[in-house]
XYZ file of C-alpha atoms in Angstrom:
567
model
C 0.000 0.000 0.000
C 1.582 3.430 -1.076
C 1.593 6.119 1.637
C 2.580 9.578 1.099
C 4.991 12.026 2.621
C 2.367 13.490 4.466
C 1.046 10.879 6.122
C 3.495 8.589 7.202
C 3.218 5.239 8.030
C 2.599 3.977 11.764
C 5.705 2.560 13.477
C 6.293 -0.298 14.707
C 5.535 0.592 18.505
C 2.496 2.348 17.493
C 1.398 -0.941 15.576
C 2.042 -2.826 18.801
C 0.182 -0.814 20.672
C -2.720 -0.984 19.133
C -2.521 -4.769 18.418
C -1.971 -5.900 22.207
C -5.073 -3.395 22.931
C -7.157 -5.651 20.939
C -5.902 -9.045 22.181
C -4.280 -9.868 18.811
C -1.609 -12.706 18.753
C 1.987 -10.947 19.488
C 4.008 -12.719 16.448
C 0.982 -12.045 14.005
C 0.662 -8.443 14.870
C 4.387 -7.951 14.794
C 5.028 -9.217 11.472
C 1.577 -7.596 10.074
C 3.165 -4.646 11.375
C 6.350 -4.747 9.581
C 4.702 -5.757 6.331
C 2.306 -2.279 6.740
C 5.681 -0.766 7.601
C 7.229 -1.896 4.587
C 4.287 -1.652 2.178
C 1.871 -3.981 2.072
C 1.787 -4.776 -1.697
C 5.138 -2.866 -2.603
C 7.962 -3.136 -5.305
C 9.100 -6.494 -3.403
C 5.824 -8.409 -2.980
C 4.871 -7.636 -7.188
C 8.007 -8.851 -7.955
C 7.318 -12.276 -5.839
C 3.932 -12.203 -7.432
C 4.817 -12.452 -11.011
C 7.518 -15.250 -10.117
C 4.492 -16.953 -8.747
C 2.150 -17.050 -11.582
C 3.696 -19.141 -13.968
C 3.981 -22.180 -11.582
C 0.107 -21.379 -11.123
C -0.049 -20.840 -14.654
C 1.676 -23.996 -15.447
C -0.009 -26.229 -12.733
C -3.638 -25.322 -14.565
C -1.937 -26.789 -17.856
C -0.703 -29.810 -15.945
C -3.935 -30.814 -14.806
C -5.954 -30.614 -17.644
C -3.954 -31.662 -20.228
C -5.622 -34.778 -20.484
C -8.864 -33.074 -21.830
C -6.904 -32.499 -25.122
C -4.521 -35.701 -25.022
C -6.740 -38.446 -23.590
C -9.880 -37.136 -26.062
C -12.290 -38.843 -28.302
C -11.582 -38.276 -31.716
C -14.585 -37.790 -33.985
C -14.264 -41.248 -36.302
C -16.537 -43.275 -38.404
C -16.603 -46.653 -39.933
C -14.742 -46.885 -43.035
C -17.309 -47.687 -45.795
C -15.001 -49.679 -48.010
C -16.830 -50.341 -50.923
C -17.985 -46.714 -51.233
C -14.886 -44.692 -49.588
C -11.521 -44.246 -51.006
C -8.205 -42.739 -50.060
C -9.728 -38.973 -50.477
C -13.021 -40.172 -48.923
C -14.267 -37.214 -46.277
C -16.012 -38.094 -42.920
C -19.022 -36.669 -44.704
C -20.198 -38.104 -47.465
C -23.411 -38.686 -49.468
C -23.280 -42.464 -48.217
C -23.107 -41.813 -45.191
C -26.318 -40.843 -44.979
C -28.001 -44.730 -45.642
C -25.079 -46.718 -44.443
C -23.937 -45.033 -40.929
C -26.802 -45.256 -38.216
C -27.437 -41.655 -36.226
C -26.533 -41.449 -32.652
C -28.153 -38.119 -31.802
C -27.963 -35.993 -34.546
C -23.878 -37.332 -35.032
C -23.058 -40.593 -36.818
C -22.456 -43.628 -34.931
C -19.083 -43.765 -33.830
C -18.510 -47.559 -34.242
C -21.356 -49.392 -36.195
C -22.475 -49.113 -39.856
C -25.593 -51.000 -41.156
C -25.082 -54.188 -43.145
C -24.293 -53.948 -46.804
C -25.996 -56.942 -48.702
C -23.959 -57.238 -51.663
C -19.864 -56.855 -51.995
C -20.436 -54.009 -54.538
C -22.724 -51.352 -54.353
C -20.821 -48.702 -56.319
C -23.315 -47.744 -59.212
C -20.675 -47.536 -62.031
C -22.926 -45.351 -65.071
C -23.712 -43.045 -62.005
C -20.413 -43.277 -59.800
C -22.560 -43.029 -56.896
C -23.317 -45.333 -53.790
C -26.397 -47.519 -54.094
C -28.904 -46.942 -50.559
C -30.956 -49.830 -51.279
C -28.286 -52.697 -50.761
C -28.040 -51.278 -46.986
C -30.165 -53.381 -44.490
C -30.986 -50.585 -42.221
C -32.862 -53.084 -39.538
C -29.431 -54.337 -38.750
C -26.276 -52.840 -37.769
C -22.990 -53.997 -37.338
C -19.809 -52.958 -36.086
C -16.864 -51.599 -37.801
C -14.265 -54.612 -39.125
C -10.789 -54.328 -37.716
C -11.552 -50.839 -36.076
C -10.936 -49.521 -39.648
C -12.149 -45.479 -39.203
C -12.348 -42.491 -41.259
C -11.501 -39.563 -38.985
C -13.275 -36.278 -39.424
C -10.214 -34.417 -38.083
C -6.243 -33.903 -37.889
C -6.385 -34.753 -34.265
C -4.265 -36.936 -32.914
C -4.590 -37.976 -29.291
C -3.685 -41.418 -27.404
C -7.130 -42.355 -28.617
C -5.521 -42.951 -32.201
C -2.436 -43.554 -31.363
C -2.696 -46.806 -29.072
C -6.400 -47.574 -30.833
C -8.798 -47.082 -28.663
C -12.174 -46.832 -29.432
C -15.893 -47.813 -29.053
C -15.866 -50.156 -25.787
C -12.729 -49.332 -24.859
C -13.337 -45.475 -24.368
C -12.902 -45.956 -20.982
C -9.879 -46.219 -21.595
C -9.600 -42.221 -21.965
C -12.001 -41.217 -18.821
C -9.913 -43.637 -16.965
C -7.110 -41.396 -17.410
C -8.553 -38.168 -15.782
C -9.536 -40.708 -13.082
C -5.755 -41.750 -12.315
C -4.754 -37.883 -12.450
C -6.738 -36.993 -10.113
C -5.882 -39.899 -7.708
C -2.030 -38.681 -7.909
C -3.619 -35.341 -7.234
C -5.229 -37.027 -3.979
C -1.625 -38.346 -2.726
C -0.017 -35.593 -3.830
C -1.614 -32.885 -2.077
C -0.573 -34.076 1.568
C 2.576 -35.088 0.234
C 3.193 -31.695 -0.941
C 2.171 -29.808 1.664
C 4.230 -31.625 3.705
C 7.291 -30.868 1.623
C 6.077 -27.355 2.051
C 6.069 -27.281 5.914
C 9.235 -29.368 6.071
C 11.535 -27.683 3.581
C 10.245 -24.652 3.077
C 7.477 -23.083 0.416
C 9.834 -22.052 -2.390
C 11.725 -25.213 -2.141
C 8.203 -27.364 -2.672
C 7.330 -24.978 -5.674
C 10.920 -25.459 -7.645
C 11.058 -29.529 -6.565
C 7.224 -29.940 -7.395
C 7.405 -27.643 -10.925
C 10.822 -29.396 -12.643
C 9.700 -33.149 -11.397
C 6.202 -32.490 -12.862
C 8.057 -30.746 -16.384
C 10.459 -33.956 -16.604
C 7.765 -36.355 -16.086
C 5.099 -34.967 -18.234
C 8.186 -34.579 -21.108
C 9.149 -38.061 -20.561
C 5.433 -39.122 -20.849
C 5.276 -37.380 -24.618
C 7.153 -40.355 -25.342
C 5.009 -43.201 -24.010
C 5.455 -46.113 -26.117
C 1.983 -47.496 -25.033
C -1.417 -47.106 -23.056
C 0.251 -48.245 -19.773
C 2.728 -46.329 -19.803
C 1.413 -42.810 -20.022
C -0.947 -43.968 -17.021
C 2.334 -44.416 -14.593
C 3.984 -40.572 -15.776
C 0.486 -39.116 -15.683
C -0.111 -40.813 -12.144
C 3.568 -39.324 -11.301
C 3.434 -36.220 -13.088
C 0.360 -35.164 -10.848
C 1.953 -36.127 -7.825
C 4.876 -34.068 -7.817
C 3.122 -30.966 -9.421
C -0.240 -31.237 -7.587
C 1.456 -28.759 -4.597
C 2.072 -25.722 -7.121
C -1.738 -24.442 -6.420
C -1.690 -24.416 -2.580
C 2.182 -23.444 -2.281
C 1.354 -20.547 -4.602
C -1.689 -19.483 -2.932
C -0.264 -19.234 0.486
C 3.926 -18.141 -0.340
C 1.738 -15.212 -2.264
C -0.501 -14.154 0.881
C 2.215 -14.536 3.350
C 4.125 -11.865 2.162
C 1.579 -9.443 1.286
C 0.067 -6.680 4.420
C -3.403 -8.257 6.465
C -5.402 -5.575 4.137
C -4.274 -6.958 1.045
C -4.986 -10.773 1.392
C -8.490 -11.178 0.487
C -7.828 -9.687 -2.864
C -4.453 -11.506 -3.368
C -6.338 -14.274 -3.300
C -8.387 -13.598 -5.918
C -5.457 -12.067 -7.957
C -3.399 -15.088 -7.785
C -5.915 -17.581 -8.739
C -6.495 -15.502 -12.298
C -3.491 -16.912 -13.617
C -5.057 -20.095 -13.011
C -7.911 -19.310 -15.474
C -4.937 -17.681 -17.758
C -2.950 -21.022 -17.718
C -6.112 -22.930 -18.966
C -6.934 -20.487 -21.444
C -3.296 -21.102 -22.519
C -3.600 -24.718 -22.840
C -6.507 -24.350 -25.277
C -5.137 -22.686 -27.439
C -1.829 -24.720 -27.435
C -4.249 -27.460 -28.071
C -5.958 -26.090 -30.521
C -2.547 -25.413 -32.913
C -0.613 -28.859 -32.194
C -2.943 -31.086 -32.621
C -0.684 -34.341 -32.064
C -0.830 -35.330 -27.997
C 3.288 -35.961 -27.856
C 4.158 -32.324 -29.323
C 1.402 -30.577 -27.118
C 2.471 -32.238 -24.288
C 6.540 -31.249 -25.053
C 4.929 -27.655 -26.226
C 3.062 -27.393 -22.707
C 5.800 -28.869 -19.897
C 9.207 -27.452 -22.017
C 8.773 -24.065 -20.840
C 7.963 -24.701 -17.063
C 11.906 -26.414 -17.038
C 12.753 -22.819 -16.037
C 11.636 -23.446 -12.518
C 14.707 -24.741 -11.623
C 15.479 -21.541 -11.186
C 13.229 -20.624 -8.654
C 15.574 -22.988 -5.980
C 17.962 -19.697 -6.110
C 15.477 -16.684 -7.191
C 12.642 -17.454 -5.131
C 12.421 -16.090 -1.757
C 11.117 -17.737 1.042
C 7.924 -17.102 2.958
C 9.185 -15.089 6.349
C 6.456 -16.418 8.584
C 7.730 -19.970 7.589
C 11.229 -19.334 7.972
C 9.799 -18.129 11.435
C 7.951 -21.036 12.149
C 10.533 -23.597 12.028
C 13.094 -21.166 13.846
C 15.188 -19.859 10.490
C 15.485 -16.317 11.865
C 18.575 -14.675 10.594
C 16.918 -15.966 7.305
C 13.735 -13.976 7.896
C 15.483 -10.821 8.821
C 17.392 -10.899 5.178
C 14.151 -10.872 4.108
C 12.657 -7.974 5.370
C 15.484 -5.647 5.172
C 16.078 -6.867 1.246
C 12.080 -6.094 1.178
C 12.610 -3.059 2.932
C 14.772 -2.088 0.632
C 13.157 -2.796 -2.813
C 10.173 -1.002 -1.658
C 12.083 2.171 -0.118
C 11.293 1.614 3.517
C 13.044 2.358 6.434
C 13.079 -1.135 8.608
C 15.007 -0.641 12.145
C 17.031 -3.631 14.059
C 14.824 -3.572 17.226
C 11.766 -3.884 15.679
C 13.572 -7.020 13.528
C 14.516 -8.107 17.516
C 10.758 -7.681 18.738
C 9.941 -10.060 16.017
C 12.063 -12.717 16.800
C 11.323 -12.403 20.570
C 7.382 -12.954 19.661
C 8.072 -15.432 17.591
C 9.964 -17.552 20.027
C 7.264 -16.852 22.674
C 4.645 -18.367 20.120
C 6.417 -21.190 19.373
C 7.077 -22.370 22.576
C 3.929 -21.943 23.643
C 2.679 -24.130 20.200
C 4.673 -26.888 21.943
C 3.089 -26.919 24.951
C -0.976 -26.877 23.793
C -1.885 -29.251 20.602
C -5.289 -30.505 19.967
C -6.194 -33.485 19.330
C -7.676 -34.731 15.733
C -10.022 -37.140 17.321
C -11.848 -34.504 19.960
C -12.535 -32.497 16.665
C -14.281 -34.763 14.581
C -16.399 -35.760 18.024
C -17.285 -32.126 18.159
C -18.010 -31.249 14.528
C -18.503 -34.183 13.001
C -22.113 -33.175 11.204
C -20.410 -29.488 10.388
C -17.271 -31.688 9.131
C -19.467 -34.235 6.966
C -21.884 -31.469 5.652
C -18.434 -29.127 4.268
C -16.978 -32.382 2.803
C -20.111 -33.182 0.648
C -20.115 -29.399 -0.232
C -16.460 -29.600 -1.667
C -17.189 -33.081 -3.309
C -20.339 -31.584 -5.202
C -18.111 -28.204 -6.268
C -14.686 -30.003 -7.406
C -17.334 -32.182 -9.547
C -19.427 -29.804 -11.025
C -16.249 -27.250 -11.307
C -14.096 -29.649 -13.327
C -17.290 -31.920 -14.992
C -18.390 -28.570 -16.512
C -15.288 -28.085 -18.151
C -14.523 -31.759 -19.393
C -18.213 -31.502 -20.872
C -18.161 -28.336 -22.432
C -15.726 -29.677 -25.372
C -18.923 -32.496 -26.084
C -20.840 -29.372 -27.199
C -21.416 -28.316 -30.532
C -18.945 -25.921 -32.254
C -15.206 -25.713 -31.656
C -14.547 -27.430 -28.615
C -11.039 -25.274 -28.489
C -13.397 -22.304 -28.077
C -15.234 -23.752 -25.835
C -12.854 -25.108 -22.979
C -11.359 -21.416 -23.501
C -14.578 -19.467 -22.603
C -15.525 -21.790 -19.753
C -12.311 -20.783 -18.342
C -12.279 -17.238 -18.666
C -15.648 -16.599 -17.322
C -13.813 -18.298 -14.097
C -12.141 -14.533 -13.680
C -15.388 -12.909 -13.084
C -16.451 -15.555 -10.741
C -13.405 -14.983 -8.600
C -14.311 -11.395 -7.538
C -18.250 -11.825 -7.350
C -18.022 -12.981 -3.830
C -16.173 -9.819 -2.824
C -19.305 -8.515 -3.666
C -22.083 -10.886 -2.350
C -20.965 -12.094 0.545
C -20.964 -9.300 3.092
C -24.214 -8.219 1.100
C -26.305 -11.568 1.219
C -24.230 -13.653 4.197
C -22.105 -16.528 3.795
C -24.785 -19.188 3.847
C -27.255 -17.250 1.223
C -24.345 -17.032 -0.945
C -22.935 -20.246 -1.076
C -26.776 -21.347 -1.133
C -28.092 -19.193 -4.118
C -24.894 -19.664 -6.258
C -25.202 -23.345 -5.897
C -28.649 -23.734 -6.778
C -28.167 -21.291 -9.777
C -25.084 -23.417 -11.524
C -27.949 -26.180 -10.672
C -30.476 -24.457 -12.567
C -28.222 -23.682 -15.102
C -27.229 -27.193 -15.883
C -30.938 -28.324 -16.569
C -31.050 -25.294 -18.428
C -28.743 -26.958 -20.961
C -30.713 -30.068 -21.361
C -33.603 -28.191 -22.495
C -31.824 -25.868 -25.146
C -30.171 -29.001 -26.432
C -28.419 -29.220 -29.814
C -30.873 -27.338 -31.566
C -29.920 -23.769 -29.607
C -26.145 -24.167 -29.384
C -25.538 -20.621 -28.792
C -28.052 -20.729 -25.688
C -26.665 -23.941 -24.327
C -22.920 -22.798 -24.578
C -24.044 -19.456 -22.661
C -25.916 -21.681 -19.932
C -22.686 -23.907 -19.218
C -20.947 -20.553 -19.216
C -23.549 -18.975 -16.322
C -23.088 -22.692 -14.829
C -18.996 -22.533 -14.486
C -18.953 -18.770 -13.230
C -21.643 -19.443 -10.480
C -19.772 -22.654 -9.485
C -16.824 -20.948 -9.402
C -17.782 -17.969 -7.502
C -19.335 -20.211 -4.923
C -16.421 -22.152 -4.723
C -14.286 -19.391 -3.444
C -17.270 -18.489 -0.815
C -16.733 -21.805 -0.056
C -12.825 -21.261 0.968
C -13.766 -18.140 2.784
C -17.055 -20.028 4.968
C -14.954 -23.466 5.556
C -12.177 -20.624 7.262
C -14.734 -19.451 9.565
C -16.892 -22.512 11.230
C -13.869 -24.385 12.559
C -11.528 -22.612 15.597
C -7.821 -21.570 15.213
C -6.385 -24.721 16.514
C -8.357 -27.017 14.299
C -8.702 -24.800 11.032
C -6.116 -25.661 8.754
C -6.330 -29.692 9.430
C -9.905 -29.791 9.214
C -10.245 -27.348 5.974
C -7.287 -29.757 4.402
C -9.750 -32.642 5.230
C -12.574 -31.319 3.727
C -10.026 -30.398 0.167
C -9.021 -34.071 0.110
C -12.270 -35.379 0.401
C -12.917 -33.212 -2.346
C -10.871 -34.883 -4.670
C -13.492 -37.862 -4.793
C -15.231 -35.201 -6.482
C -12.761 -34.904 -9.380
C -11.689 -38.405 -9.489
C -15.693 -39.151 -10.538
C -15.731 -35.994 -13.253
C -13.492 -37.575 -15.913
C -15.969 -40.748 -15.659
C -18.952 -38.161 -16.910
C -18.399 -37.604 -20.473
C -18.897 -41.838 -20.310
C -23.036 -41.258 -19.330
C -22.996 -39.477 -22.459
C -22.751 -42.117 -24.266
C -26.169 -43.876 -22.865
C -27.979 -40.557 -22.428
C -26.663 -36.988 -23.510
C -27.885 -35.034 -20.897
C -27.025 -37.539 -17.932
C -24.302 -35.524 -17.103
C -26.260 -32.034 -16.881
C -28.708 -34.071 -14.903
C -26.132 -35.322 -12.298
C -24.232 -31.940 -12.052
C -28.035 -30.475 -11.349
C -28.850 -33.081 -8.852
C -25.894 -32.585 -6.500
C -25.412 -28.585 -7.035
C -29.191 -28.248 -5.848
C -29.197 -30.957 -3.488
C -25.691 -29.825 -1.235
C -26.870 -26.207 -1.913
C -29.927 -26.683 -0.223
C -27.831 -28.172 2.146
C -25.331 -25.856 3.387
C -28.738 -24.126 4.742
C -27.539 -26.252 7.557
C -24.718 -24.298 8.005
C -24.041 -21.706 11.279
C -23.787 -17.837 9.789
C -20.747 -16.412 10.051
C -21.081 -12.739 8.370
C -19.908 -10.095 10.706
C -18.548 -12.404 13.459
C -15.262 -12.832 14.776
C -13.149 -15.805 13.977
C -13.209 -18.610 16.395
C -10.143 -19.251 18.866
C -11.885 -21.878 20.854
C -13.906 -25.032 20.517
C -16.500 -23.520 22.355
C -16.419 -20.269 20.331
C -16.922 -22.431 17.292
C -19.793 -24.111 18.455
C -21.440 -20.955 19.498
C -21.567 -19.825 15.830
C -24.859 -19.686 14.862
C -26.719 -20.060 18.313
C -28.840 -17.376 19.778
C -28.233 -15.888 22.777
C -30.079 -16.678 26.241
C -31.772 -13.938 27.654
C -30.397 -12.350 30.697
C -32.457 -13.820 33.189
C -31.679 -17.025 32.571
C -28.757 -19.280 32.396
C -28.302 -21.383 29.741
C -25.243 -23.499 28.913
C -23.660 -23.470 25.527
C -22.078 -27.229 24.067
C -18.244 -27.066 24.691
């Protein structure tokens, strides 16, 4: 934050002050106060901030990817006796020899032809009466006609018609290194340090997902994309938090939202990487290449200070601050450096001495606990089954998976705007139910309205979105200090069942085209009713205590009598 001459900045004392007035923890207020001291969002924190977003960038690409690799292609069967070597996937024939699945041609069956020949020579056209349209049969020797240049693992290791699950099964096993490699990498994080776990987790996933671009068969791109995901799946959170630790307590909230943009950017990216190399093995070498200058960030990175402070690294944490002092043309004195390290030894002695245990928590919030984990389960499905769908529409599915991602910027600030407005539980409520709405909306536009339906899974991502970050901000507020960050990495990793199960959508399609819409619907409106359930937390100050926690939500006895609140 910029402050002029003539209004100087408080110092450090002052800060104090006024922090140990309000009860505020000593080694939070003391660092808070050096980084409004220093600037909150000066020179030295933009400068961390674009280092940062091409690891976030990069992780978005990593973990979609296999939207564009592991796709259908668009095939049909090869009509021998009528196609030839400049034979296009639409042809006259194919209107009396290819059954109609939808309004597309069957992927893998053609009717029966009742005679060898049925090329009429005189009018060098394909006869429709030697087709027995009563019976269809399936393609011989998987011999297609593709309708595109595409060229995805699909063609490449043949697999097609009952074997497409195959492909979903290969979002699946992403996902599941995503679900091992989220603890994993956080504790890298908390062991060796924040900038450490984004340069380790950013060159292992580049080298892997390089290495997979040469996969000699099926099985073997499942083990790099299994390992590829569970080195990079810590970029996101390690990102997230190294970006708010080193910004000023006013300037969090919208960090936040600033650093998960690039997120949207990076899938926007991949799209259109997709969209010009078509083959899987040079989009994957096009998309993990660049991300091999990571390796950089072990020396160019700085730390997070209140990590460096948390395991004890002090002299570390002072370089620091004075070098951010310094970049952002502050003045940063010695004894306030000295108070800092003083508070921070106070805290973490005393962190050593009180520790709560994991089992007392899920005895005391085990319906709050169970109701936020179906809530993230529902949003990681709808959030990523929206966007593995949205290439199934009609029109260029390049497009498509581009505009369902950028309409995810919008939906990071709306709840800036709602939330304070409408509460935490209306919020998360309403935006749920609409992205529910929205999805049935899709099923009744159908094919026939493609601009409407493209516009309704558009509405559908940004409301999901949006109430996924009120979602973050809520989960933050019904659980006390000492249980918050295990309980709202619970609820994450139980979302993850949610995004294991969205790859497996685009399958239903197959057996009904609108099962998916009508699944997304189902849960959206069903955990957004839901979360009804929840305590409100607008307005309120964050819980310290069990007790606290439990009081969220509950009114208030009247004077004259004396009523006991749970502990």
């Amino acid at each position: 934050m910029t402050v002029t001459e003539e209004s100087p900045p408080p110092t450090i004392s002052q800060m104090e002050v006024v922090a140990q007035s309000n009860g505020a923890d000593p080694e939070d207020i003391t660092l808070d106060a050096i980084l409004t001291h220093i600037g909150q969002f000066g020179r030295f924190q933009l400068f961390i901030f674009l280092l940062i977003c091409l690891p976030m960038m990069f992780h978005a690409m990593f973990s979609v990817t296999y939207v564009f690799t592991a796709g259908t292609v668009m095939h049909r069967c090869n009509i021998t006796e009528c196609d030839g070597p400049s034979s296009r996937y639409e042809e006259p024939w194919t209107e009396f020899s290819i059954p109609k699945n939808g309004k597309d041609m069957d992927k893998c069956r053609r009717y029966e032809n009742t005679e060898l020949s049925t090329w009429n020579q005189t009018s060098n056209i394909c006869l429709a009466d030697k087709y027995n349209k009563d019976n269809a049969e399936r393609c011989a020797n998987n011999d297609f006609l593709f309708r595109d240049q595409e060229f995805t693992i699909s063609n490449d290791f043949g697999i097609y018609c009952d074997d497409e699950w195959k492909l979903s099964l290969v979002g699946t096993i992403n996902n599941l290194g995503q679900f091992f490699g989220i603890p994993l990498g956080g504790f890298v994080a908390d062991r060796y340090g924040r900038s450490f776990s984004i340069a380790l987790g950013g060159i292992l996933g580049a080298v892997l997902g390089i290495v997979r671009s040469y996969s000699p068969n099926y099985i073997w791109f499942l083990i790099f994309e299994f390992l590829d995901n569970l080195t990079s799946s810590t970029l996101y959170s390690t990102c997230f938090v190294i970006g708010i630790e080193l910004v000023g307590p006013k300037r969090r909230v919208l960090a936040c939202s600033v650093i998960t943009i690039f997120y949207a950017v990076g899938e926007v990216a991949l799209a259109m990487f997709a969209k010009s190399f078509q083959n899987w093995r040079d989009l994957l070498r096009i998309t993990y290449g660049p991300s091999l200058i990571l390796l950089a960030y072990f020396w160019i990175l700085p730390e997070s200070v209140r990590w460096l402070l948390s395991v004890g690294k002090e002299e570390r944490a002072r370089g620091i601050l004075r070098r951010a002092a310094k970049v952002n043309k502050r003045k940063l004195s010695e004894s306030a450096l000295d108070k800092l390290v003083i508070a921070n030894r106070d805290k973490l002695q005393q962190s050593e001495e009180s520790k709560f245990p994991i089992r007392e928590a899920f005895s005391n919030f085990k319906w709050r606990i169970a109701n936020c984990s179906l809530c993230w389960i529902v949003h990681v499905l709808v959030y990523y089954g929206l966007s593995l769908n949205v290439v199934l529409l009609d029109g260029d599915k390049y497009n498509n998976f581009a505009y369902i991602a950028l309409v995810e910027i919008p939906g990071f600030f709306m709840p800036l705007l709602i939330m304070d407005r409408f509460g935490r539980r209306y919020s998360l409520c309403g935006l749920m139910l609409l992205s529910g709405l929205c999805c049935i909306g899709t099923i009744f536009a159908g094919g026939e309205q493609q601009t409407l339906q493209l516009v309704l899974f558009l509405v559908g991502k940004l409301t999901i979105t949006a109430s996924f970050q009120v979602l973050y901000f809520f989960a933050s507020e019904i659980f006390p200090t000492s249980l918050r960050n295990s309980l709202l990495s619970f609820c994450s990793m139980m979302g993850r069942f949610g995004s294991m199960l969205a790859p497996q959508t685009p399958l239903l399609a197959k057996y009904y085209a609108s099962a998916p819409a009508i699944l997304f619907a189902c849960a959206a409106i069903f955990s957004g009713c839901l979360t009804l359930f929840f305590p409100e937390t607008t307005n309120l100050v964050l819980p310290t205590t069990v007790k606290e926690a439990h009081a969220i939500g509950v009114k208030k006895p009247p004077k004259d009598q004396n009523i006991n609140l749970p502990a």
